[in-house]
Coordinates of C-alpha atoms in Angstrom, one line a residue:
Chain A
X26 CA 109.2 117.6 10.4
X27 CA 109.1 114.1 9.1
X28 CA 106.1 112.4 7.6
X29 CA 105.5 110.0 10.5
X30 CA 105.8 112.7 13.0
X31 CA 103.2 114.8 11.2
X32 CA 100.9 111.7 11.1
X33 CA 101.5 111.3 14.8
X34 CA 100.4 114.8 15.5
X35 CA 97.3 114.3 13.5
X36 CA 96.4 111.1 15.3
X37 CA 97.0 112.8 18.7
X38 CA 94.8 115.8 17.9
X39 CA 92.2 113.5 16.4
X40 CA 92.1 111.2 19.4
X41 CA 91.9 114.0 21.9
X42 CA 89.0 115.6 19.9
X43 CA 87.2 112.3 20.0
X44 CA 87.6 112.1 23.8
X45 CA 86.9 115.8 24.4
X46 CA 83.1 115.5 24.8
X47 CA 83.3 112.7 27.4
X48 CA 86.2 114.4 29.0
X49 CA 84.3 117.7 29.5
X50 CA 81.5 115.9 31.4
X51 CA 84.0 113.8 33.3
X52 CA 85.9 116.8 34.5
X53 CA 82.7 118.9 35.2
X54 CA 80.9 116.2 37.2
X55 CA 83.7 114.1 38.7
X56 CA 87.1 115.8 39.0
X57 CA 86.2 119.4 39.4
X58 CA 83.5 118.6 42.1
X59 CA 85.9 116.4 44.0
X60 CA 88.5 119.1 44.0
X61 CA 86.0 121.8 45.1
X62 CA 84.8 119.4 47.8
X63 CA 88.3 118.9 49.2
X64 CA 88.6 122.7 49.5
X65 CA 85.2 123.1 51.0
X66 CA 85.8 120.3 53.5
X67 CA 88.4 122.6 55.2
X68 CA 85.9 125.4 55.6
X69 CA 83.2 126.2 58.0
X70 CA 80.1 126.4 55.8
X71 CA 76.8 125.9 57.4
X72 CA 73.6 127.9 58.0
X73 CA 75.2 129.9 60.8
X74 CA 78.0 131.1 58.7
X75 CA 76.9 133.4 55.8
X76 CA 80.4 133.6 54.4
X77 CA 82.4 130.3 54.5
X78 CA 85.8 130.6 56.2
X79 CA 88.8 128.3 56.4
X80 CA 88.8 126.3 59.6
X81 CA 91.7 123.9 59.0
X82 CA 90.8 120.3 59.8
X83 CA 88.0 121.2 62.2
X84 CA 85.4 119.3 60.1
X85 CA 87.5 116.2 60.1
X86 CA 88.1 116.5 63.8
X87 CA 84.4 116.9 64.5
X88 CA 83.7 114.0 62.2
X89 CA 86.1 111.7 64.1
X90 CA 84.3 112.6 67.3
X91 CA 80.8 112.2 65.8
X92 CA 79.2 109.0 67.0
X93 CA 76.8 109.0 64.1
X94 CA 79.7 109.1 61.6
X95 CA 81.2 106.0 63.1
X96 CA 77.8 104.4 63.3
X97 CA 77.1 104.9 59.6
X98 CA 80.6 103.9 58.6
X99 CA 80.4 100.6 60.5
X100 CA 76.8 100.1 59.3
X101 CA 78.1 100.5 55.7
X102 CA 80.9 98.1 56.2
X103 CA 78.5 95.5 57.6
X104 CA 76.1 96.2 54.8
X105 CA 78.9 95.6 52.3
X106 CA 80.0 92.5 54.1
X107 CA 76.5 91.2 54.2
X108 CA 75.5 92.0 50.6
X109 CA 78.7 91.7 48.4
X110 CA 79.9 88.1 49.0
X111 CA 76.4 86.6 49.3
X112 CA 74.9 88.3 46.2
X113 CA 78.0 87.4 44.2
X114 CA 77.9 83.8 45.3
X115 CA 74.2 83.7 44.6
X116 CA 74.7 85.4 41.2
X117 CA 77.3 82.7 40.3
X118 CA 75.0 79.9 41.4
X119 CA 72.2 81.4 39.4
X120 CA 74.4 81.7 36.3
X121 CA 75.7 78.1 36.6
X122 CA 72.1 76.9 36.9
X123 CA 70.6 79.1 34.2
X124 CA 73.4 78.1 31.9
X125 CA 72.6 74.4 32.4
X126 CA 68.9 74.1 32.9
X127 CA 67.2 72.8 29.8
X128 CA 63.5 73.4 30.5
X129 CA 62.3 76.8 31.5
X130 CA 65.6 78.6 30.8
X131 CA 63.9 81.9 29.9
X132 CA 61.6 81.7 32.9
X133 CA 64.5 81.1 35.3
X134 CA 66.6 83.9 33.9
X135 CA 63.7 86.3 34.0
X136 CA 62.7 85.4 37.6
X137 CA 66.3 86.0 38.8
X138 CA 66.9 89.1 36.8
X139 CA 63.8 91.2 36.9
X140 CA 64.5 92.9 40.3
X141 CA 67.3 94.7 38.5
X142 CA 64.9 96.6 36.3
X143 CA 62.6 97.6 39.2
X144 CA 63.5 100.9 40.7
X145 CA 64.8 100.8 44.3
X146 CA 62.1 103.2 45.3
X147 CA 59.4 100.8 44.1
X148 CA 61.3 97.9 45.7
X149 CA 61.2 99.8 48.9
X150 CA 57.4 100.2 48.7
X151 CA 56.8 96.5 48.1
X152 CA 59.2 95.3 50.7
X153 CA 57.8 97.8 53.3
X154 CA 54.6 95.8 53.0
X155 CA 56.5 92.5 53.2
X156 CA 58.2 93.6 56.4
X157 CA 55.2 95.4 58.1
X158 CA 54.4 93.8 61.4
X159 CA 51.0 92.0 61.7
X160 CA 49.8 92.6 58.2
X161 CA 52.9 92.1 56.1
X162 CA 53.7 89.0 54.1
X163 CA 56.5 88.0 56.4
X164 CA 54.3 88.2 59.4
X165 CA 51.7 85.9 57.7
X166 CA 54.4 83.4 56.9
X167 CA 55.8 83.6 60.5
X168 CA 52.3 83.0 61.8
X169 CA 52.3 79.6 60.2
X170 CA 55.3 78.8 62.4
X171 CA 53.6 80.1 65.5
X172 CA 55.4 83.4 65.7
X173 CA 53.6 86.7 65.2
X174 CA 55.2 89.8 66.6
X175 CA 58.3 90.4 64.6
X176 CA 59.1 94.1 63.9
X177 CA 61.6 93.9 61.2
X178 CA 62.2 97.6 60.4
X179 CA 61.5 99.0 63.9
X180 CA 64.0 96.9 65.7
X181 CA 67.6 97.9 65.9
X182 CA 69.1 94.4 65.4
X183 CA 66.7 93.2 62.8
X184 CA 66.6 96.2 60.5
X185 CA 70.1 95.6 59.0
X186 CA 69.3 92.0 58.2
X187 CA 66.1 93.1 56.6
X188 CA 67.9 95.6 54.4
X189 CA 70.7 93.2 53.5
X190 CA 68.2 90.5 52.4
X191 CA 66.3 92.9 50.3
X192 CA 69.4 94.2 48.5
X193 CA 70.6 90.6 47.9
X194 CA 67.2 89.9 46.3
X195 CA 67.6 93.1 44.1
X196 CA 71.2 92.5 43.0
X197 CA 72.0 88.8 42.7
X198 CA 70.3 88.6 39.3
X199 CA 72.3 91.5 38.0
X200 CA 75.6 89.8 38.8
X201 CA 74.2 86.6 37.3
X202 CA 74.4 88.3 33.9
X203 CA 78.1 89.1 34.2
X204 CA 78.8 85.5 35.2
X205 CA 76.7 84.2 32.4
X206 CA 78.8 86.3 30.1
X207 CA 82.0 84.9 31.7
X208 CA 80.8 81.3 31.4
X209 CA 80.2 81.8 27.7
X210 CA 83.8 82.8 27.2
X211 CA 85.2 79.6 28.7
X212 CA 86.2 77.3 25.9
X213 CA 84.2 74.0 25.6
X214 CA 87.4 72.1 24.9
X215 CA 88.5 72.5 28.5
X216 CA 85.3 70.9 29.7
X217 CA 85.7 68.1 27.2
X218 CA 89.2 67.3 28.2
X219 CA 88.2 67.5 31.9
X220 CA 85.4 64.9 31.3
X221 CA 87.9 62.7 29.4
X222 CA 90.0 62.7 32.5
X223 CA 87.0 61.7 34.5
X224 CA 87.0 64.8 36.7
X225 CA 84.0 65.2 39.0
X226 CA 81.8 68.2 38.7
X227 CA 83.1 69.9 41.8
X228 CA 86.7 69.4 40.7
X229 CA 85.9 70.9 37.3
X230 CA 84.3 73.9 39.0
X231 CA 87.2 74.4 41.3
X232 CA 90.0 73.8 38.8
X233 CA 88.5 75.2 35.6
X234 CA 85.3 77.2 35.9
X235 CA 86.1 79.3 39.0
X236 CA 89.7 80.3 38.1
X237 CA 88.7 81.2 34.6
X238 CA 85.9 83.4 36.0
X239 CA 88.3 85.4 38.1
X240 CA 88.3 88.5 35.7
X241 CA 84.5 88.5 35.9
X242 CA 84.6 88.1 39.7
X243 CA 86.9 91.1 40.0
X244 CA 84.7 93.3 37.8
X245 CA 81.6 92.2 39.7
X246 CA 83.3 92.8 43.0
X247 CA 84.1 96.4 42.1
X248 CA 80.5 97.0 41.0
X249 CA 79.1 95.2 44.0
X250 CA 81.2 97.1 46.5
X251 CA 80.5 100.5 44.8
X252 CA 76.8 99.6 44.9
X253 CA 76.9 98.9 48.6
X254 CA 77.8 102.6 49.1
X255 CA 75.5 103.8 46.4
X256 CA 72.2 102.1 47.2
X257 CA 70.3 104.3 49.7
X258 CA 67.0 105.1 47.9
X259 CA 65.2 102.6 50.0
X260 CA 66.1 104.4 53.2
X261 CA 64.0 107.4 52.2
X262 CA 60.9 105.2 52.0
X263 CA 61.5 102.5 54.6
X264 CA 63.4 103.8 57.6
X265 CA 65.0 107.2 57.1
X266 CA 68.1 105.6 58.6
X267 CA 66.4 104.7 61.8
X268 CA 65.6 103.4 64.3
X269 CA 68.4 105.3 66.1
X270 CA 70.6 105.3 62.9
X271 CA 70.6 101.5 62.9
X272 CA 70.0 101.3 59.2
X273 CA 71.7 104.6 58.2
X274 CA 74.4 104.5 55.6
X275 CA 77.2 106.9 54.6
X276 CA 75.5 108.3 51.5
X277 CA 72.2 108.9 53.2
X278 CA 74.1 110.6 56.1
X279 CA 75.7 112.9 53.5
X280 CA 72.3 113.6 52.1
X281 CA 71.0 114.5 55.5
X282 CA 74.0 116.6 56.5
X283 CA 73.9 118.5 53.2
X284 CA 70.2 118.9 52.5
X285 CA 68.5 118.7 55.9
X286 CA 71.1 120.3 58.2
X287 CA 72.7 122.4 55.5
X288 CA 76.2 121.8 56.9
X289 CA 78.2 122.0 53.7
X290 CA 81.6 121.8 55.2
X291 CA 80.7 118.6 57.0
X292 CA 79.0 117.1 54.0
X293 CA 82.1 117.8 52.0
X294 CA 84.4 116.1 54.5
X295 CA 82.1 113.1 54.6
X296 CA 82.0 113.0 50.8
X297 CA 85.8 113.0 50.7
X298 CA 85.9 110.1 53.1
X299 CA 83.6 108.2 50.9
X300 CA 85.5 108.9 47.7
X301 CA 88.8 108.0 49.4
X302 CA 87.3 104.7 50.7
X303 CA 86.0 103.7 47.3
X304 CA 89.3 104.5 45.6
X305 CA 91.3 102.7 48.2
X306 CA 89.2 99.5 48.0
X307 CA 89.2 99.7 44.2
X308 CA 93.0 100.0 44.2
X309 CA 93.4 97.1 46.6
X310 CA 91.1 94.9 44.4
X311 CA 92.8 96.0 41.3
X312 CA 96.4 95.6 42.3
X313 CA 96.0 92.9 44.8
X314 CA 93.9 90.5 42.9
X315 CA 95.1 91.3 39.4
X316 CA 98.2 89.2 40.0
X317 CA 96.2 86.1 40.9
X318 CA 93.9 86.3 37.9
X319 CA 94.2 84.0 34.9
X320 CA 93.2 85.7 31.7
X321 CA 92.1 83.4 29.1
Chain B
X19 CA 69.9 62.8 43.2
X20 CA 72.2 65.8 44.1
X21 CA 71.5 67.3 40.7
X22 CA 67.7 67.0 41.3
X23 CA 68.0 68.6 44.7
X24 CA 69.9 71.6 43.5
X25 CA 67.5 71.9 40.6
X26 CA 64.6 72.0 42.9
X27 CA 66.3 74.5 45.2
X28 CA 67.1 76.8 42.2
X29 CA 63.4 76.7 41.1
X30 CA 62.4 77.4 44.7
X31 CA 64.7 80.4 44.6
X32 CA 63.0 81.6 41.4
X33 CA 59.6 81.3 43.2
X34 CA 61.0 83.3 46.1
X35 CA 62.4 85.9 43.7
X36 CA 59.0 86.3 42.0
X37 CA 57.0 86.5 45.1
X38 CA 57.3 90.3 45.9
X39 CA 56.2 91.2 42.4
X40 CA 53.3 88.8 42.4
X41 CA 52.2 90.0 45.8
X42 CA 52.3 93.7 44.8
X43 CA 50.3 92.9 41.7
X44 CA 47.7 91.0 43.6
X45 CA 47.4 93.8 46.2
X46 CA 47.1 96.4 43.5
X47 CA 44.1 94.8 41.9
X48 CA 42.2 94.0 45.2
X49 CA 39.6 96.2 46.8
X50 CA 41.4 98.4 49.3
X51 CA 39.5 97.2 52.3
X52 CA 40.8 93.6 51.6
X53 CA 44.4 94.7 51.0
X54 CA 45.8 93.8 54.4
X55 CA 44.1 90.4 54.7
X56 CA 45.3 87.2 53.2
X57 CA 41.9 85.6 52.6
X58 CA 41.6 84.4 49.1
X59 CA 38.9 86.1 47.1
X60 CA 38.2 86.6 43.5
X61 CA 37.2 90.3 43.7
X62 CA 39.5 92.2 41.4
X63 CA 39.2 95.8 40.7
X64 CA 40.8 98.6 38.7
X65 CA 39.6 101.2 41.2
X66 CA 43.0 101.6 42.8
X67 CA 44.6 102.6 39.5
X68 CA 41.8 105.2 38.9
X69 CA 42.4 106.7 42.3
X70 CA 46.1 106.9 41.8
X71 CA 45.9 108.3 38.3
X72 CA 43.6 111.1 39.5
X73 CA 45.5 111.6 42.7
X74 CA 48.8 112.7 41.3
X75 CA 50.1 114.1 38.0
X76 CA 51.5 110.8 36.8
X77 CA 51.0 111.7 33.1
X78 CA 53.5 114.6 33.6
X79 CA 55.9 112.3 35.5
X80 CA 55.8 109.7 32.7
X81 CA 56.6 112.4 30.1
X82 CA 59.4 113.7 32.2
X83 CA 61.0 110.3 32.8
X84 CA 60.6 109.5 29.1
X85 CA 62.3 112.7 28.0
X86 CA 65.1 112.4 30.5
X87 CA 65.9 108.7 29.6
X88 CA 65.8 109.4 25.9
X89 CA 68.1 112.4 25.9
X90 CA 70.6 110.8 28.2
X91 CA 70.8 107.7 26.1
X92 CA 71.2 109.7 22.9
X93 CA 74.0 111.9 24.2
X94 CA 75.7 108.9 25.9
X95 CA 75.8 106.9 22.7
X96 CA 77.4 109.8 20.8
X97 CA 80.0 110.6 23.5
X98 CA 80.8 107.0 24.2
X99 CA 81.1 106.0 20.6
X100 CA 83.7 108.7 19.9
X101 CA 85.7 108.0 23.1
X102 CA 85.5 104.2 22.7
X103 CA 86.9 104.4 19.1
X104 CA 89.8 106.5 20.3
X105 CA 90.6 104.1 23.1
X106 CA 90.2 101.0 21.0
X107 CA 91.9 102.0 17.8
X108 CA 94.3 104.9 18.2
X109 CA 97.7 105.1 19.8
X110 CA 98.1 108.6 21.2
X111 CA 99.9 110.6 23.8
X112 CA 98.5 110.2 27.3
X113 CA 96.2 107.3 26.5
X114 CA 97.0 105.2 29.6
X115 CA 96.6 108.1 32.0
X116 CA 93.3 109.1 30.4
X117 CA 92.1 105.6 30.5
X118 CA 92.8 105.5 34.2
X119 CA 90.9 108.8 34.7
X120 CA 87.9 107.2 33.0
X121 CA 88.3 104.2 35.2
X122 CA 88.0 106.4 38.2
X123 CA 84.5 107.4 37.1
X124 CA 83.5 103.8 37.2
X125 CA 84.4 103.6 40.8
X126 CA 83.3 107.0 41.9
X127 CA 80.0 107.4 39.9
X128 CA 78.1 110.7 39.9
X129 CA 75.5 109.1 42.2
X130 CA 77.9 109.3 45.1
X131 CA 78.8 112.9 44.4
X132 CA 75.3 114.2 45.2
X133 CA 76.4 117.1 47.2
X134 CA 79.4 118.4 45.1
X135 CA 77.4 118.0 41.9
X136 CA 74.5 119.9 43.4
X137 CA 76.9 122.8 43.9
X138 CA 78.1 122.5 40.3
X139 CA 74.5 122.6 39.1
X140 CA 73.7 125.6 41.3
X141 CA 76.7 127.4 39.8
X142 CA 75.4 126.6 36.4
X143 CA 71.9 127.8 37.4
X144 CA 70.4 124.5 36.4
X145 CA 68.7 123.5 39.6
X146 CA 65.1 122.3 39.1
X147 CA 65.6 121.6 35.4
X148 CA 65.4 118.4 33.4
X149 CA 68.8 119.3 31.9
X150 CA 70.2 119.4 35.4
X151 CA 69.0 115.8 36.0
X152 CA 70.6 114.6 32.8
X153 CA 73.9 116.5 32.6
X154 CA 76.1 114.5 35.1
X155 CA 75.3 111.3 33.1
X156 CA 76.2 112.6 29.6
X157 CA 79.5 110.8 29.7
X158 CA 79.3 107.1 30.7
X159 CA 82.6 105.3 31.6
X160 CA 80.6 102.1 31.6
X161 CA 79.4 102.7 28.0
X162 CA 82.9 103.6 26.9
X163 CA 84.4 100.4 28.3
X164 CA 81.7 98.3 26.8
X165 CA 82.1 99.8 23.4
X166 CA 85.8 99.8 23.5
X167 CA 85.8 96.1 24.2
X168 CA 83.6 95.5 21.1
X169 CA 85.5 97.8 18.8
X170 CA 88.7 96.0 19.7
X171 CA 87.3 92.8 18.3
X172 CA 86.5 94.4 14.9
X173 CA 89.4 93.6 12.6
X174 CA 91.5 96.5 11.4
X175 CA 91.3 95.2 7.8
X176 CA 87.7 96.3 7.6
X177 CA 88.6 99.8 8.4
X178 CA 91.4 99.8 5.8
X179 CA 89.1 98.4 3.2
X180 CA 86.6 101.1 3.9
X181 CA 89.4 103.7 3.6
X182 CA 90.5 102.3 0.3
X183 CA 86.9 102.8 -0.9
X184 CA 87.3 106.5 0.0
X185 CA 85.3 106.6 3.2
X186 CA 86.0 109.5 5.6
X187 CA 86.6 108.8 9.3
X188 CA 83.1 109.4 10.3
X189 CA 81.8 107.3 7.5
X190 CA 84.0 104.5 8.7
X191 CA 82.7 104.9 12.2
X192 CA 79.1 105.1 11.0
X193 CA 79.2 102.4 8.3
X194 CA 81.7 99.9 9.8
X195 CA 82.0 100.2 13.6
X196 CA 78.5 101.2 14.6
X197 CA 76.6 98.5 12.7
X198 CA 79.0 95.8 13.8
X199 CA 78.6 96.8 17.4
X200 CA 74.8 96.8 17.3
X201 CA 74.4 94.1 20.0
X202 CA 76.5 96.1 22.4
X203 CA 74.5 99.3 21.6
X204 CA 71.3 97.4 22.4
X205 CA 72.8 96.0 25.6
X206 CA 74.1 99.4 26.7
X207 CA 70.8 101.1 25.7
X208 CA 68.8 98.7 27.9
X209 CA 71.1 99.1 30.8
X210 CA 71.1 102.9 30.5
X211 CA 67.4 103.2 30.1
X212 CA 66.6 101.0 33.1
X213 CA 69.2 102.8 35.2
X214 CA 67.9 106.3 34.5
X215 CA 64.2 105.2 34.6
X216 CA 65.0 104.1 38.1
X217 CA 67.3 106.8 39.3
X218 CA 65.9 108.5 42.4
X219 CA 68.2 110.3 44.7
X220 CA 69.7 112.8 42.3
X221 CA 66.4 113.9 40.7
X222 CA 65.0 114.2 44.2
X223 CA 67.7 116.7 45.2
X224 CA 67.6 118.6 41.9
X225 CA 63.9 119.0 41.3
X226 CA 61.2 121.0 43.1
X227 CA 58.4 121.2 40.6
X228 CA 56.0 118.9 39.0
X229 CA 57.2 119.9 35.5
X230 CA 60.6 118.4 36.1
X231 CA 59.9 115.6 38.5
X232 CA 60.4 112.0 37.2
X233 CA 58.3 109.0 38.0
X234 CA 60.4 107.7 40.8
X235 CA 60.3 111.0 42.8
X236 CA 56.6 111.3 42.0
X237 CA 56.0 107.8 43.4
X238 CA 58.0 108.5 46.5
X239 CA 56.0 111.6 47.2
X240 CA 52.8 109.8 46.5
X241 CA 53.7 106.9 48.8
X242 CA 54.9 109.2 51.6
X243 CA 51.6 111.2 51.5
X244 CA 50.0 108.3 53.4
X245 CA 50.8 108.1 57.1
X246 CA 49.2 104.7 57.8
X247 CA 49.3 101.4 56.0
X248 CA 45.6 101.6 55.1
X249 CA 46.3 102.7 51.6
X250 CA 48.4 99.7 50.6
X251 CA 46.2 99.0 47.7
X252 CA 46.8 102.5 46.2
X253 CA 50.5 102.5 46.9
X254 CA 50.8 99.1 45.3
X255 CA 48.9 100.3 42.3
X256 CA 51.1 103.3 42.0
X257 CA 54.2 101.1 42.3
X258 CA 53.0 98.7 39.6
X259 CA 52.1 101.7 37.4
X260 CA 55.6 103.1 37.7
X261 CA 57.4 99.8 37.0
X262 CA 55.0 98.5 34.4
X263 CA 56.4 100.0 31.2
X264 CA 60.0 98.9 32.0
X265 CA 58.9 95.5 33.2
X266 CA 56.8 94.9 30.2
X267 CA 59.7 95.9 27.9
X268 CA 61.9 93.6 29.8
X269 CA 59.6 90.6 29.7
X270 CA 59.1 91.2 25.9
X271 CA 62.7 91.5 25.1
X272 CA 64.3 89.6 27.9
X273 CA 65.9 87.1 25.6
X274 CA 67.4 89.9 23.5
X275 CA 68.3 91.8 26.6
X276 CA 70.2 89.0 28.4
X277 CA 71.7 87.6 25.2
X278 CA 73.0 90.9 23.9
X279 CA 74.5 91.5 27.2
X280 CA 76.3 88.1 27.1
X281 CA 77.5 88.6 23.5
X282 CA 78.9 92.0 24.2
X283 CA 81.5 90.1 26.1
X284 CA 81.5 91.9 29.4
X285 CA 84.5 90.7 31.3

């Protein structure tokens, strides 16, 4: 064995040893559970079956016929569509402004960002009061405009808007941080040469700022999209998915199926759908957008 | 003109963003019978906080949350530092595949795998333990990426110089990389702490007893114990109590928090 080969071996072992601790937890709480879930999703495993048995694609078949499943899936897509682009755009606007504003910079950043450090469960408590009919803050405000009876959480059409608005409030400031980081990485010379050419602010944004922020946008998009499937804590406090599943989301439905109805086979099938969906979208974002991105 | 208008709009947005917190604060300090009215009065009271503190074992919840957050952060820093160094500085067999596997965890985080991970925990007999709450988060793909990015910017010459001085590998890691990545550690630490301070669904599923319950689960149970809205003042007080330590830390260190995040070069 030559010297370089021996050195290679050493580096390989060394690198794998360094990665081992992370890898163990990664396998134990991501890859092994997903594998087990795939298997369990092909089994009948609920309260009525003491010993789980293989039932082919029965869970998946039932799932496709389950109205609630389609309901939570469409809800979740609307929820993603309502929260992801808006909170990203707002986060970008916040970053552009917080980057420029001269007086009260700290105040502005703090005001935008603090919802991120408030737990969702506390946010839900506060916003429950805001949305409460008659006594809530929103009702008081609506009263000034001559409207009183608005039931935000009890109404099937309103509840989703109420949730989307709250989540945008919670998340926009978090995305602002990533955009602020992105803005700091754009070289000042580009802006100088743009102003030498007499470019207007909007043109500068469209031709310089926005394209150069594309890597940030992609990163934020993945986080925002994953979050739209992850954020369900508020449902426990505010609506429990109601009324009539109008605010129910996929993860909360999994939680109900697994821990209220104890249908483990179905909960597994639902989990697999969720994982597949997230990986698919991540892959699309990754491979589709990656080509269009200018790395500086 | 346009600039002034957008400026005003953005300050208006800040006011809108601050409103829920200010309203909760105001409600928490008002006498409970006035909580649902909007009449201005100067009566402020601490009574709601006293009721809440005596009404539920919040001291125990604080302790649990504190313990969970600290241990998670400590273990995460160790595992992420080692992995990030390997990814940033070593060329080894299977690096790209492994990197992709770690990327998957970023997209499919433990929070989504509530049901399968519950089964893993049951198999390990760790249900209703603090360790059970912590375990799925001991490896953080987010932390690994953040640190890897930082380690990459540290010139290799520094490592070679340290090696010439006779430093062993862990001395190099400890004396060269870790100190130079301090802003990233602070940024990651703040993110991790706020994340796990706030985590709810997973601890809700795992815990059954007061000894292991964190603040968020305690708060939810407290808030749910009221059927009507009549106890708004108390629920607001409890909410403020739970978010206060984190919010205070954030307001005190907000410049450092936000700046360290920016300088760690998240892309």
